[in-house]
Tab-separated table of C-alpha atoms in Angstrom:
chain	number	residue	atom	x	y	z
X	1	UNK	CA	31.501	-23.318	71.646
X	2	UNK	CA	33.842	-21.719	69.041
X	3	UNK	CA	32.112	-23.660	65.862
X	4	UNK	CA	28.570	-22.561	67.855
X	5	UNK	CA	29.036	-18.925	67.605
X	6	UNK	CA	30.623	-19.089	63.619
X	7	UNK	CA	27.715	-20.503	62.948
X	8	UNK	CA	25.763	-18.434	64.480
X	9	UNK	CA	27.215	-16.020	62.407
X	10	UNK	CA	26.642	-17.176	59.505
X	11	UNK	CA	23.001	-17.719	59.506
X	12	UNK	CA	22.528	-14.132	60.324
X	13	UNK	CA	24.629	-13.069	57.616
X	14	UNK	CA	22.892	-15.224	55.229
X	15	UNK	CA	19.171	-13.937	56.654
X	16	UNK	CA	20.482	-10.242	56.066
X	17	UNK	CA	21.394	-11.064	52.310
X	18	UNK	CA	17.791	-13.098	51.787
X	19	UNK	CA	15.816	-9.897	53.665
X	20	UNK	CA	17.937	-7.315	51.421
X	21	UNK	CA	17.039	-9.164	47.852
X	22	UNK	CA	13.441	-9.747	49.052
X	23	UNK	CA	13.195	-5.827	50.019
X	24	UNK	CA	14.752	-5.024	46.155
X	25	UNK	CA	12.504	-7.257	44.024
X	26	UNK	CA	9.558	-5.310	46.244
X	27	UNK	CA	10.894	-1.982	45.300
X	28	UNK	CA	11.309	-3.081	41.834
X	29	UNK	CA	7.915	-4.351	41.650
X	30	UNK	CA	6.016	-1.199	42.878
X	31	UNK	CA	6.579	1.377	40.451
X	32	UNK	CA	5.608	-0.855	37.562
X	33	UNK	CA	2.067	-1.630	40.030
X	34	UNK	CA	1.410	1.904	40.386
X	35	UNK	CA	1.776	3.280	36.715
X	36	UNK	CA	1.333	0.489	34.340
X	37	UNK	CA	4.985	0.660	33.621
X	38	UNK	CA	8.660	1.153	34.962
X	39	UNK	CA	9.874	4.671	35.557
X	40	UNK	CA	12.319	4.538	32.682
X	41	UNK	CA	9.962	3.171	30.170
X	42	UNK	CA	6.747	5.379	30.664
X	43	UNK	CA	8.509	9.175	31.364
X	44	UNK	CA	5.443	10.346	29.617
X	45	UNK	CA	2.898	9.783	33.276
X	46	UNK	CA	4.453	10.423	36.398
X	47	UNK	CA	3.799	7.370	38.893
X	48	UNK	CA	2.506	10.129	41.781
X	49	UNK	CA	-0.446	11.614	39.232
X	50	UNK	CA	-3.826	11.086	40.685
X	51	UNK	CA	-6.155	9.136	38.094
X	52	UNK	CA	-9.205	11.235	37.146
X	53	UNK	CA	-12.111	11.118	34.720
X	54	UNK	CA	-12.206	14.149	33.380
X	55	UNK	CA	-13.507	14.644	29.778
X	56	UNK	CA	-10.340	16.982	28.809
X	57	UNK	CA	-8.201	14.523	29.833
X	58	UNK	CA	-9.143	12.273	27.835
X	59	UNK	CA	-9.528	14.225	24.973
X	60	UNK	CA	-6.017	15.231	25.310
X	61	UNK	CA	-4.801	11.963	24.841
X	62	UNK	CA	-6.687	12.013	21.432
X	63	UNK	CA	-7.835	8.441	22.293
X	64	UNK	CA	-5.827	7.473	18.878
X	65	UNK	CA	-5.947	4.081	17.339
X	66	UNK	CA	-1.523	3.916	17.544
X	67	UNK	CA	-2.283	4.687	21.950
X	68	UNK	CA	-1.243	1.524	23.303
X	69	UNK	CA	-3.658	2.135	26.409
X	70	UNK	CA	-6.185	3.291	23.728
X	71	UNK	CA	-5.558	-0.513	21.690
X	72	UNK	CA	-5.867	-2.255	25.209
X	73	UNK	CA	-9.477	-0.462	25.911
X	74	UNK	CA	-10.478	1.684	28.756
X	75	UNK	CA	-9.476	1.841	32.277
X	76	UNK	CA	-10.972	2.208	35.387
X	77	UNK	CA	-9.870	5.984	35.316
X	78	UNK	CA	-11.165	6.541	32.475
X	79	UNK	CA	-14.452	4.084	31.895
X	80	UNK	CA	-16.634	7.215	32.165
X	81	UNK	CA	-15.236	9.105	29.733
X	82	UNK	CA	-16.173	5.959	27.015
X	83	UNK	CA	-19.115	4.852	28.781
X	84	UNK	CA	-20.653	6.758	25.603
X	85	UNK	CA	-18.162	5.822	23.049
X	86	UNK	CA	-18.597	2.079	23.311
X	87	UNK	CA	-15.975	-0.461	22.027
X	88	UNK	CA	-16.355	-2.561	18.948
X	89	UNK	CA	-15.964	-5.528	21.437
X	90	UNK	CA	-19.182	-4.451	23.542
X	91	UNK	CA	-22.569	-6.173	23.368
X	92	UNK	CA	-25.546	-3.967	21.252
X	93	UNK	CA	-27.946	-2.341	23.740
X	94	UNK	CA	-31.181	-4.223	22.719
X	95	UNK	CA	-33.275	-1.264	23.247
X	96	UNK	CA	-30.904	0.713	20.517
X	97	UNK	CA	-29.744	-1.920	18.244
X	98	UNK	CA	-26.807	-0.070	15.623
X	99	UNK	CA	-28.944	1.567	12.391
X	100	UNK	CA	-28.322	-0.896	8.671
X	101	UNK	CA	-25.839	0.683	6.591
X	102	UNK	CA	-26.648	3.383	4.703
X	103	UNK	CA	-26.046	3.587	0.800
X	104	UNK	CA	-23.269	5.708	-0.466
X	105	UNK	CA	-24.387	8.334	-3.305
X	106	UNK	CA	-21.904	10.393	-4.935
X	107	UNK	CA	-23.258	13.663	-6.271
X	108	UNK	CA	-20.599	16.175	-8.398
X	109	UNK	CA	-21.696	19.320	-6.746
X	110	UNK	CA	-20.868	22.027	-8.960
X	111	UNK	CA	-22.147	25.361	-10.343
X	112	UNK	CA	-22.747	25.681	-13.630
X	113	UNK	CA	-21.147	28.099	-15.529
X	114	UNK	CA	-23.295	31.408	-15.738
X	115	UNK	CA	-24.109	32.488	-18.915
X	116	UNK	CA	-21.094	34.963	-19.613
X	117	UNK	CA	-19.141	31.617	-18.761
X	118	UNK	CA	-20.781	29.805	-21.643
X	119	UNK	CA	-20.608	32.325	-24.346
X	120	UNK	CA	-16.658	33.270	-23.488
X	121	UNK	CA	-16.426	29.265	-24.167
X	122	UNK	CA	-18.780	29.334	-27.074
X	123	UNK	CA	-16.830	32.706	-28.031
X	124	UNK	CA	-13.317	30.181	-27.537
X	125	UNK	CA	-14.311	27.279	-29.446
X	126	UNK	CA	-16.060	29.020	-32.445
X	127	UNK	CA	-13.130	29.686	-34.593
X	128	UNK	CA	-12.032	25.624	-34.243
X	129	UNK	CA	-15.503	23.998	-34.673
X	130	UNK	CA	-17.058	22.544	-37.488
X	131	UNK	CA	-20.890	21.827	-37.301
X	132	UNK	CA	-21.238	17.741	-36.978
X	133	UNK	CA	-24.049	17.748	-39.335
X	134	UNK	CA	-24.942	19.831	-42.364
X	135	UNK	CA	-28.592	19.073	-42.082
X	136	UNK	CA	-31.234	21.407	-41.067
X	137	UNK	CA	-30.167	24.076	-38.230
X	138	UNK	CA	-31.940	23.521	-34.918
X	139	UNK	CA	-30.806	27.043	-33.632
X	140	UNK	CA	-34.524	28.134	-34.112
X	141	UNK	CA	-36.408	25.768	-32.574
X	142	UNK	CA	-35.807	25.341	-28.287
X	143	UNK	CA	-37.255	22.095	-28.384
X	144	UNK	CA	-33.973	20.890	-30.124
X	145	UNK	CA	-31.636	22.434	-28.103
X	146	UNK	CA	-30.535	21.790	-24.616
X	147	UNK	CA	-32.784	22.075	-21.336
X	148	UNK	CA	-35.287	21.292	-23.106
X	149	UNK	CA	-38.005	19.135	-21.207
X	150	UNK	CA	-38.001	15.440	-22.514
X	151	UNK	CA	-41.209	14.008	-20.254
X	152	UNK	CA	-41.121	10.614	-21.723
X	153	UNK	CA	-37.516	10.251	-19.804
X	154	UNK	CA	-38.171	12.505	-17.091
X	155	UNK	CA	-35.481	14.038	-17.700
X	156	UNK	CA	-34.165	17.353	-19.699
X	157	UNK	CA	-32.075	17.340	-23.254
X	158	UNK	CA	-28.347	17.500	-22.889
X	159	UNK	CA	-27.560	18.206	-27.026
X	160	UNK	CA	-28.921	19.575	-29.918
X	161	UNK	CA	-30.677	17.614	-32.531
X	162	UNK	CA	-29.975	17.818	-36.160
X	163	UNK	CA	-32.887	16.559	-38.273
X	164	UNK	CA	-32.155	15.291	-41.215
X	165	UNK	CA	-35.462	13.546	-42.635
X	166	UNK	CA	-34.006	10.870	-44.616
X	167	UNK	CA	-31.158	8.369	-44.468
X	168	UNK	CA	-27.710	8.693	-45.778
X	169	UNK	CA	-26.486	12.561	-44.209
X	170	UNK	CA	-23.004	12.347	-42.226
X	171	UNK	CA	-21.918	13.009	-38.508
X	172	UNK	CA	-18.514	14.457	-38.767
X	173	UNK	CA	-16.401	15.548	-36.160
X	174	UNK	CA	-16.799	18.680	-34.383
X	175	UNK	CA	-12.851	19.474	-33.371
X	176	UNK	CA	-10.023	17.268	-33.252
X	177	UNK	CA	-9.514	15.051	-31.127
X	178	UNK	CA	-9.207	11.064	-30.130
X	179	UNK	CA	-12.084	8.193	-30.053
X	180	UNK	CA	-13.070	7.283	-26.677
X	181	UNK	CA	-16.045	5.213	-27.636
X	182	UNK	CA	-17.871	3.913	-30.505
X	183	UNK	CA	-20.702	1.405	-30.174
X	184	UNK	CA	-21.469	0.281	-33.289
X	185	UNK	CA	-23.274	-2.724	-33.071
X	186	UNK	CA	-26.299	-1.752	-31.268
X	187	UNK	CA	-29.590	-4.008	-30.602
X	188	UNK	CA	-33.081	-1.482	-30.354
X	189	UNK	CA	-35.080	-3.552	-27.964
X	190	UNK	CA	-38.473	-4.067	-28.685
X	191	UNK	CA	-41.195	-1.413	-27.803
X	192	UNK	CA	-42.588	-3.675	-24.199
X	193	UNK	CA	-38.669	-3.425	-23.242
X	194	UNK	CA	-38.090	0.422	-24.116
X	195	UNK	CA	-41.387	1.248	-22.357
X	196	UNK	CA	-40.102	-0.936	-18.999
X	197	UNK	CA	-36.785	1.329	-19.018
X	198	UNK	CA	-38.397	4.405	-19.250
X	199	UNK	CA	-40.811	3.377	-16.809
X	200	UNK	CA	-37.808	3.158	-14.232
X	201	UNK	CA	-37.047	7.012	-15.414
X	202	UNK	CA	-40.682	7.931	-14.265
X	203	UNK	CA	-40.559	6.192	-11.213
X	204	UNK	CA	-36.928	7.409	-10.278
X	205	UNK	CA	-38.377	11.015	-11.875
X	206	UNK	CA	-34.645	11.366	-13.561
X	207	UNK	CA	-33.064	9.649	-16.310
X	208	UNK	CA	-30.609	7.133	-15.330
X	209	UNK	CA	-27.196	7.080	-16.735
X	210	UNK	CA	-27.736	3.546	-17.747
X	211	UNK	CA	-30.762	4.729	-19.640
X	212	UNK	CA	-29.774	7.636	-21.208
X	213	UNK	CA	-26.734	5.323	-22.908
X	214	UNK	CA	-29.467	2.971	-23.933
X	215	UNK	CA	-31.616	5.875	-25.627
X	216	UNK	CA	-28.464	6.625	-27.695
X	217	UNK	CA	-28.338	3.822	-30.201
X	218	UNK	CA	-25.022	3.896	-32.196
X	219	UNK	CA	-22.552	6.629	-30.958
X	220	UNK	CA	-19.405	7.764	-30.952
X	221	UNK	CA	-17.180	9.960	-28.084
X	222	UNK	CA	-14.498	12.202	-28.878
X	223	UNK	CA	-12.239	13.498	-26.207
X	224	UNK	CA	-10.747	16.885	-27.932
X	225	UNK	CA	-8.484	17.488	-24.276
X	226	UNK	CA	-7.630	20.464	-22.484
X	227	UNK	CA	-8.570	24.339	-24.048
X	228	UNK	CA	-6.296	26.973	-22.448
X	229	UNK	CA	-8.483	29.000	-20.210
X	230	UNK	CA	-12.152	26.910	-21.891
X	231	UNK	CA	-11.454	23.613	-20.156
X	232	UNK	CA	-11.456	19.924	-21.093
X	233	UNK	CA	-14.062	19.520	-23.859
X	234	UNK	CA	-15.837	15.834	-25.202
X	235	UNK	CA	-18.306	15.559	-27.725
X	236	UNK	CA	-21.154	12.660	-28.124
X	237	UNK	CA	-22.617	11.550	-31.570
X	238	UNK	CA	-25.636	9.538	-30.988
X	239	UNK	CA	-28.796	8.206	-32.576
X	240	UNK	CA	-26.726	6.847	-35.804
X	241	UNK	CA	-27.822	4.583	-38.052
X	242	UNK	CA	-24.038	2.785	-38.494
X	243	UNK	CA	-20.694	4.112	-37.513
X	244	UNK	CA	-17.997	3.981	-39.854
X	245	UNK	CA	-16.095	0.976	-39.432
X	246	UNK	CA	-12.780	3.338	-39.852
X	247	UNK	CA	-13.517	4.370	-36.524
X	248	UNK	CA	-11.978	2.431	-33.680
X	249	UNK	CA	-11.307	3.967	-30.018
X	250	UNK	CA	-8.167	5.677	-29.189
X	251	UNK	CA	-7.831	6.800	-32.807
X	252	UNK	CA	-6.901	10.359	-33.518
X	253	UNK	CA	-9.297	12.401	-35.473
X	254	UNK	CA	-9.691	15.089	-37.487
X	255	UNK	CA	-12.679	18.328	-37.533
X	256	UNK	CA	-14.489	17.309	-40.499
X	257	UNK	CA	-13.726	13.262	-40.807
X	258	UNK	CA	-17.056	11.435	-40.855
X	259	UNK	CA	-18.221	9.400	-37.833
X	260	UNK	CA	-20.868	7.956	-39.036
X	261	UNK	CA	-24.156	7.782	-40.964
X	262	UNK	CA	-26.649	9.385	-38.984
X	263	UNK	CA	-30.101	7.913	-38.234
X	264	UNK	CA	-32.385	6.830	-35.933
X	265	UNK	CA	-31.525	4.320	-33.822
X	266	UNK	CA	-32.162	4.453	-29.644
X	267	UNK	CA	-35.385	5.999	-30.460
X	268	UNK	CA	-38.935	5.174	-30.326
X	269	UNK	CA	-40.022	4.229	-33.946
X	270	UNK	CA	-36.660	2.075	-34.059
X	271	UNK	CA	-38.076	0.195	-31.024
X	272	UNK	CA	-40.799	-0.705	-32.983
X	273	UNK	CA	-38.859	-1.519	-36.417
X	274	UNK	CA	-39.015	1.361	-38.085
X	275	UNK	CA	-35.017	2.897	-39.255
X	276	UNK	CA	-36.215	5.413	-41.321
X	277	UNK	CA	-38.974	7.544	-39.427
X	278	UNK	CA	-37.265	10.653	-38.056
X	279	UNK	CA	-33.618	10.578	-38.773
X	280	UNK	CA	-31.409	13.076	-36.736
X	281	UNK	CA	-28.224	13.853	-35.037
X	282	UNK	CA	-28.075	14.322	-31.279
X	283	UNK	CA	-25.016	16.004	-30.434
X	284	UNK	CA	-23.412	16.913	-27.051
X	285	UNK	CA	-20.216	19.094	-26.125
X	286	UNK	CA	-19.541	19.000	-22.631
X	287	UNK	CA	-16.913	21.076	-21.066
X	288	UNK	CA	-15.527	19.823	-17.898
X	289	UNK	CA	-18.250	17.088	-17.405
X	290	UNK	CA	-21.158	19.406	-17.932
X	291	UNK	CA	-22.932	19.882	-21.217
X	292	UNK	CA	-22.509	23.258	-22.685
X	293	UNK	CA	-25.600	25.470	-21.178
X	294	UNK	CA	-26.399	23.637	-18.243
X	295	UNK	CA	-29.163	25.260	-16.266
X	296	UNK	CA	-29.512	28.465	-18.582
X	297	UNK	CA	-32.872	30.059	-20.009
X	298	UNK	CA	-33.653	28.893	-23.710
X	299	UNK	CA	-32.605	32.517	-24.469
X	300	UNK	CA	-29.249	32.037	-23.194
X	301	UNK	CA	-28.647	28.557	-24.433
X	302	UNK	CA	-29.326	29.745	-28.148
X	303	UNK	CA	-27.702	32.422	-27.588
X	304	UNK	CA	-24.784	30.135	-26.609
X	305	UNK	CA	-25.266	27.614	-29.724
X	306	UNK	CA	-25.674	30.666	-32.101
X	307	UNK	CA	-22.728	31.673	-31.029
X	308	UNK	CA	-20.699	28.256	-30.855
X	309	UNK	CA	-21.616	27.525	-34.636
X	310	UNK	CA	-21.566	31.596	-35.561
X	311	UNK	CA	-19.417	30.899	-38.813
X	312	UNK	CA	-21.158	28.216	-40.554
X	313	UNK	CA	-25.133	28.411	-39.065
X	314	UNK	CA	-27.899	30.723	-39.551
């Protein structure tokens, strides 16, 4: 009877213990149920907030890329608040299939200088610059000086063009500076090939950059660097018949050295043979990646030039 009623006692000892762990793991297990997470991991939600959809909500949360819940995708509280911000895992509507990509076209939008801009840099740069050719002065004639029209490129002149009628004049350097180019070793095409390229110009109604490098024959760049209060200022040398094999890029230079002979190669008669029709120097100063005189009246831009080679040009 004794040994009946010990273990008697036992079992219901042991049943209290099993009903006790059993009743712990359950308590355990509900807060991580009821909020995604235990209490002392996730401090940020309490387990007793009510789950809405609401549009502020969720914009609160920032739905960031580094949100764990965010990562996982979107809940039942919150699939209406997506339901127009698909995932990248979701299948295309068929009746709105996702656009092509679009090309990317990167356009410099500045201002130009106005023209009191250009003639304080003219004004700057006057004293330091030597005129890069000694033949005829274009200053006179628009057509040879920037913004002027150039239909057969559709396109607009960026330089000024020193004609020189007949082989053997110089291109010297305008201010000092250091070689960033020299292509000395050009090929004309033939005339069927130049008129195919410019036919891409009319079509495009611009002149490509591709292009314009083409229509430049043998040149040389200059980089003369920074001008307190001017700006950084490069020069281009183009349409010569050679370039002087002393010049080599990253050289240093000085105002004056020769560049090159000029002539007239990138241009139309040289597409068709002819070196010695039309000889001339086209010659560009930009100033902080715009040619000097962008988008000012031919008054202006003489003005400008006249003022740029005041100590040497009539």
């Amino acid at each position: 009877m004794l040994l009946s009623i010990v273990g008697l006692a036992a079992a219901f000892a042991v049943g209290i213990l099993i009903s006790q762990i059993w009743w712990s793991d359950s308590a355990d297990d509900a807060p991580a149920t009821s909020s995604g997470g235990s209490a002392e991991t996730d401090s940020s939600t309490p387990p007793d907030e009510p789950e809405t959809g609401d549009e502020s909500s969720s914009s609160a949360s920032g739905d960031s890329p580094d949100d764990p819940e965010a990562a996982s995708g979107p809940s039942e509280s919150n699939q209406e608040s997506t339901a127009d911000n698909p995932s990248d895992d979701a299948d295309p509507d068929p009746e709105f299939p996702d656009p092509s990509p679009t090309p990317v076209v990167v356009v410099l939008d500045r201002t130009p200088p106005t023209y009191e801009e250009a003639l304080a840099v003219a004004e700057g740069l006057a004293p330091l610059t030597t005129p890069p050719s000694d033949c005829a002065s274009p200053l006179s004639n628009p057509d040879l000086l920037p913004n002027a029209p150039r239909a057969y490129r559709s396109g607009i002149h960026q330089g000024v063009d020193f004609q020189c009628f007949t082989l053997g004049r110089s291109a010297v350097a305008a201010l000092d500076g250091r070689v960033v180019l020299a292509v000395g070793n050009y090929q004309d095409p033939d005339s069927d090939d130049r008129d195919e390229l410019l036919g891409i110009a009319e079509r495009l109604q611009a002149t490509p950059p591709f292009t314009l490098l083409t229509l430049y024959g043998n040149y040389v760049v200059i980089d003369h660097g920074d001008f307190p209060f001017l700006g950084h200022v490069v020069t281009v040398y183009a349409h010569l018949h050679n370039v002087d094999p002393d010049i080599r890029v990253g050289q240093k230079i000085q105002a004056g050295q020769r560049v090159g002979e000029i002539g007239n190669r990138g241009t139309h008669a040289a597409a068709n043979g002819d070196f010695y029709t039309d000889p001339h120097l086209h010659w560009e100063i930009h100033i902080d990646n715009l040619y000097l005189g962008a988008g000012l009246s031919t008054a202006e831009t003489r003005e400008v030039y006249t003022t740029l080679f005041s100590e040497t040009l009539g």
